[in-house]
CSV table of C-alpha atoms in Angstrom, one decimal:
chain,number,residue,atom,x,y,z
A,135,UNK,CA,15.0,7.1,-30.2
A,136,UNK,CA,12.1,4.9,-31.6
A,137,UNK,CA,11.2,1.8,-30.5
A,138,UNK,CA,10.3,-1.3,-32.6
A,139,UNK,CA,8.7,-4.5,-31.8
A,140,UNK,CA,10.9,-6.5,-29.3
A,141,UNK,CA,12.6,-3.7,-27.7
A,142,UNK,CA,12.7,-4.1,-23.6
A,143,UNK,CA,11.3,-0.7,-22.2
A,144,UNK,CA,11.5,-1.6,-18.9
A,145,UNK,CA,13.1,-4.3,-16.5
A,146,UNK,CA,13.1,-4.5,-13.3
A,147,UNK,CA,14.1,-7.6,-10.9
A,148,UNK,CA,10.2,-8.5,-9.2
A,149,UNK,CA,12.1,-9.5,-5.7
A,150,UNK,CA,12.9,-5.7,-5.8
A,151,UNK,CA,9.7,-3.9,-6.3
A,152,UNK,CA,7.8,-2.6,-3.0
A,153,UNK,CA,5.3,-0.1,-4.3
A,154,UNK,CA,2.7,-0.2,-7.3
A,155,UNK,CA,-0.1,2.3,-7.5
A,156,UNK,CA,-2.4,2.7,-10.4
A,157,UNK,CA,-5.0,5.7,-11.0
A,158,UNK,CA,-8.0,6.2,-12.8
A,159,UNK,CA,-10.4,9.2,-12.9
A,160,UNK,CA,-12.7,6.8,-10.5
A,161,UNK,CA,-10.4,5.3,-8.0
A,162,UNK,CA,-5.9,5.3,-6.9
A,163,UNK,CA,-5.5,1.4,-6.1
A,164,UNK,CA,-2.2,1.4,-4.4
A,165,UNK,CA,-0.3,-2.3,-3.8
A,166,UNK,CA,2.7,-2.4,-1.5
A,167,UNK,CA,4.6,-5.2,-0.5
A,168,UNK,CA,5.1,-5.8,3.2
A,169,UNK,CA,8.4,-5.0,5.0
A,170,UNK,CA,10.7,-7.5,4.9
A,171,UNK,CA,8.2,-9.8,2.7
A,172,UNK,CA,9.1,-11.7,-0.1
A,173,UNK,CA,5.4,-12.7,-1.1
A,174,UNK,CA,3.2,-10.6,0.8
A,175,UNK,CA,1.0,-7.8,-0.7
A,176,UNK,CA,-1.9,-5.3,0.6
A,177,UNK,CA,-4.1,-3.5,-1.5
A,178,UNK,CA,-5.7,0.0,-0.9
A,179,UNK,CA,-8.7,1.2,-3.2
A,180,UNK,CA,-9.6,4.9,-2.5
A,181,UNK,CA,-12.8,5.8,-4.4
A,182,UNK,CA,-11.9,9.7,-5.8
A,183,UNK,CA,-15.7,11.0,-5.4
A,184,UNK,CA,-16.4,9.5,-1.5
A,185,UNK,CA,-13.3,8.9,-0.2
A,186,UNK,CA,-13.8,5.4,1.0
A,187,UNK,CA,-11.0,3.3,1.3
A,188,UNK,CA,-11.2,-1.0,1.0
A,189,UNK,CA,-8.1,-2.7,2.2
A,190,UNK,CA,-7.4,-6.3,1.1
A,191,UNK,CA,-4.5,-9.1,0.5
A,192,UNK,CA,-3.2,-9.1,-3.2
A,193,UNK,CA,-0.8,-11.6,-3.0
A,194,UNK,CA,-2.4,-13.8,-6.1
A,195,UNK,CA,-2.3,-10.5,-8.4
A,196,UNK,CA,0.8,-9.7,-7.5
A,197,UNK,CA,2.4,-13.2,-8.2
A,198,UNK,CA,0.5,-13.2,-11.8
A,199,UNK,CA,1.3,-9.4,-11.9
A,200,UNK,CA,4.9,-8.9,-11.5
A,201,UNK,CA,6.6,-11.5,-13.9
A,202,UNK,CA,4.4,-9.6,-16.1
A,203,UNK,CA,5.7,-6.1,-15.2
A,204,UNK,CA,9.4,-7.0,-14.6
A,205,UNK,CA,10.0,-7.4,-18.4
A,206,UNK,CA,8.2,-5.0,-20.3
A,207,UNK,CA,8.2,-5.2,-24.3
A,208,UNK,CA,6.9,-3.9,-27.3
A,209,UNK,CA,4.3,-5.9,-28.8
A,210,UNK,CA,3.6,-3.5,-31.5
A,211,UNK,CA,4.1,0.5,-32.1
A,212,UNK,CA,1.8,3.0,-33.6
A,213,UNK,CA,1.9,5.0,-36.6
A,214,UNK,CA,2.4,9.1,-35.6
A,215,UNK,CA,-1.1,9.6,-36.7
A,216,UNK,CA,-2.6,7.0,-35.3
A,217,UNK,CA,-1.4,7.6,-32.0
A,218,UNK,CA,-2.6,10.9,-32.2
A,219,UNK,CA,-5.9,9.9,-33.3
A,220,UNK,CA,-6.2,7.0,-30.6
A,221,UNK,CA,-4.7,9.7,-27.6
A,222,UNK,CA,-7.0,12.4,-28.9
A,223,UNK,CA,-9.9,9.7,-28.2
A,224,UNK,CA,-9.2,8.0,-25.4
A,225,UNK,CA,-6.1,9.6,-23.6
A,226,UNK,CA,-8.6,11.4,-21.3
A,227,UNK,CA,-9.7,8.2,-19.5
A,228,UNK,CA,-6.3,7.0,-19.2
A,229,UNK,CA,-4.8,5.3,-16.1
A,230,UNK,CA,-1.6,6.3,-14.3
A,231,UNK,CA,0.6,2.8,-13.6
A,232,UNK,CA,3.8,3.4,-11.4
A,233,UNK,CA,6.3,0.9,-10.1
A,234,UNK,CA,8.6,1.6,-7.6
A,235,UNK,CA,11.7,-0.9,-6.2
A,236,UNK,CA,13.9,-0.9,-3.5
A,237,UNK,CA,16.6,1.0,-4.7
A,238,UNK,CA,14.7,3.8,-6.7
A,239,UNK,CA,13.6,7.1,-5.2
A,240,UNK,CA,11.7,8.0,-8.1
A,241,UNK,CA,9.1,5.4,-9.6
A,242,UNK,CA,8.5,4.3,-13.2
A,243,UNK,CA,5.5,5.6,-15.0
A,244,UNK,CA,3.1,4.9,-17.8
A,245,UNK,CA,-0.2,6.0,-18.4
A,246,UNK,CA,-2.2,3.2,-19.6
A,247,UNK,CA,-5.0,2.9,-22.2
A,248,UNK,CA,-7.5,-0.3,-21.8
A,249,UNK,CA,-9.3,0.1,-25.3
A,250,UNK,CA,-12.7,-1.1,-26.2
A,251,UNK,CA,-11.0,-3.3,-29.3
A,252,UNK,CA,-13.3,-1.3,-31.7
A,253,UNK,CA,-11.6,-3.1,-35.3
A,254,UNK,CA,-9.7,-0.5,-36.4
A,255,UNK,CA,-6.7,-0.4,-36.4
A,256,UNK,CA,-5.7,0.4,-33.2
A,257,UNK,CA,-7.7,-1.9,-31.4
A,258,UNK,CA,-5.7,-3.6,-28.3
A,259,UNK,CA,-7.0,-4.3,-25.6
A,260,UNK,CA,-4.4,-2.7,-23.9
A,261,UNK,CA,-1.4,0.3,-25.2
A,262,UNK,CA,0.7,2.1,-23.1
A,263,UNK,CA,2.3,5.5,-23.1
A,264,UNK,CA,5.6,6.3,-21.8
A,265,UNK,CA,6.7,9.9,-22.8
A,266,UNK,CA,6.4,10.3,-26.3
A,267,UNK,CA,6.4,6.8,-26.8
A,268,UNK,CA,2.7,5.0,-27.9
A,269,UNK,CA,3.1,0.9,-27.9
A,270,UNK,CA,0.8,-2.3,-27.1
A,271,UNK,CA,3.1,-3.7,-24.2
A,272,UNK,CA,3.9,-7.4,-23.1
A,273,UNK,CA,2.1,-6.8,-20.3
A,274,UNK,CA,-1.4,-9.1,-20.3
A,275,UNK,CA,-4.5,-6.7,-20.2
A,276,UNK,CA,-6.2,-9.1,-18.1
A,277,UNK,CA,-4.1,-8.4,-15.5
A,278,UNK,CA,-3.9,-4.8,-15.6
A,279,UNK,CA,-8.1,-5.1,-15.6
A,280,UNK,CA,-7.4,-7.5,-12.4
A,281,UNK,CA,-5.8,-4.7,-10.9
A,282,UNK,CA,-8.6,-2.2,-12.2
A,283,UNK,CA,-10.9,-4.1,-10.5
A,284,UNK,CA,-9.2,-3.2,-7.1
A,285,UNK,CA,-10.5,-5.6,-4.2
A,286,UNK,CA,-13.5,-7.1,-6.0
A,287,UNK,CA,-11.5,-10.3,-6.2
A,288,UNK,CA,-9.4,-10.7,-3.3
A,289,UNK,CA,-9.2,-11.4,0.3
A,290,UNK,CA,-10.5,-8.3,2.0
A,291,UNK,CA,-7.8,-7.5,5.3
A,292,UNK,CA,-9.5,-5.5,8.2
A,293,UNK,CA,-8.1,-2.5,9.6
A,294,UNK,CA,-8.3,-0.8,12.9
């Protein structure tokens, strides 16, 4: 099946999701929401080269973040040979974005690609990949570099 422009890929009701975790080849930045919490979000960084974990609230990403995720659209799909040509550049240094709800066993996946915006003409600032399947998303890229940017910007939470 291909997608065009306007297709939903993914909906998901953001009362229901309880588990996000995004990685890169530098850090795994995992968000869950707390038990029994409508609102209320932690944040784990773990650095892949030292192992050092930062804990912190993400309740503000999270309430930008999820209307963002819950509906997620094509904003525009690549040419076969331009996706090639933009994975075959850049699909090493993608990201890993899951989303997991209640009622799922088995989490949602995309790998993400946060592009340098080089003019050509695939230059978002953001595309995502789910199987075969190369589009820019609905999803803002500001927030997915929020979330990139781990605990740099919120509330750090102290753990025993």
């Amino acid at each position: 099946m291909e997608w065009k422009t306007g297709d939903e890929v993914f909906a998901i009701d953001p009362k229901m999701v309880v588990h996000i975790d995004f990685e890169t080849t530098k850090q795994t930045i995992v968000v869950d929401r707390a038990e029994g919490s409508r609102n209320r979000f932690e944040m784990t960084v773990t650095t892949r080269a030292t192992g050092k974990q930062e804990h912190c609230k993400a309740n503000a990403l999270m309430r930008d973040l999820l209307p963002s995720l819950s509906s997620i659209r094509v904003q525009r799909t690549f040419a076969p040979t331009d996706a090639e040509a933009l994975w075959a550049r850049q699909g090493p240094s993608s990201a890993l974005l899951r989303i997991r709800d209640r009622l799922d066993a088995e989490p949602k996946a995309f790998q993400i690609l946060l592009t340098d915006g080089s003019g050509s003409s695939t230059d978002a600032s953001i595309v995502f990949r789910e199987q075969s399947h190369l589009f820019v998303p609905s999803v803002r890229a500001d927030l997915i570099k929020q979330l990139r940017a781990g605990c740099a910007n919120a509330t750090s939470v102290q753990r025993p």
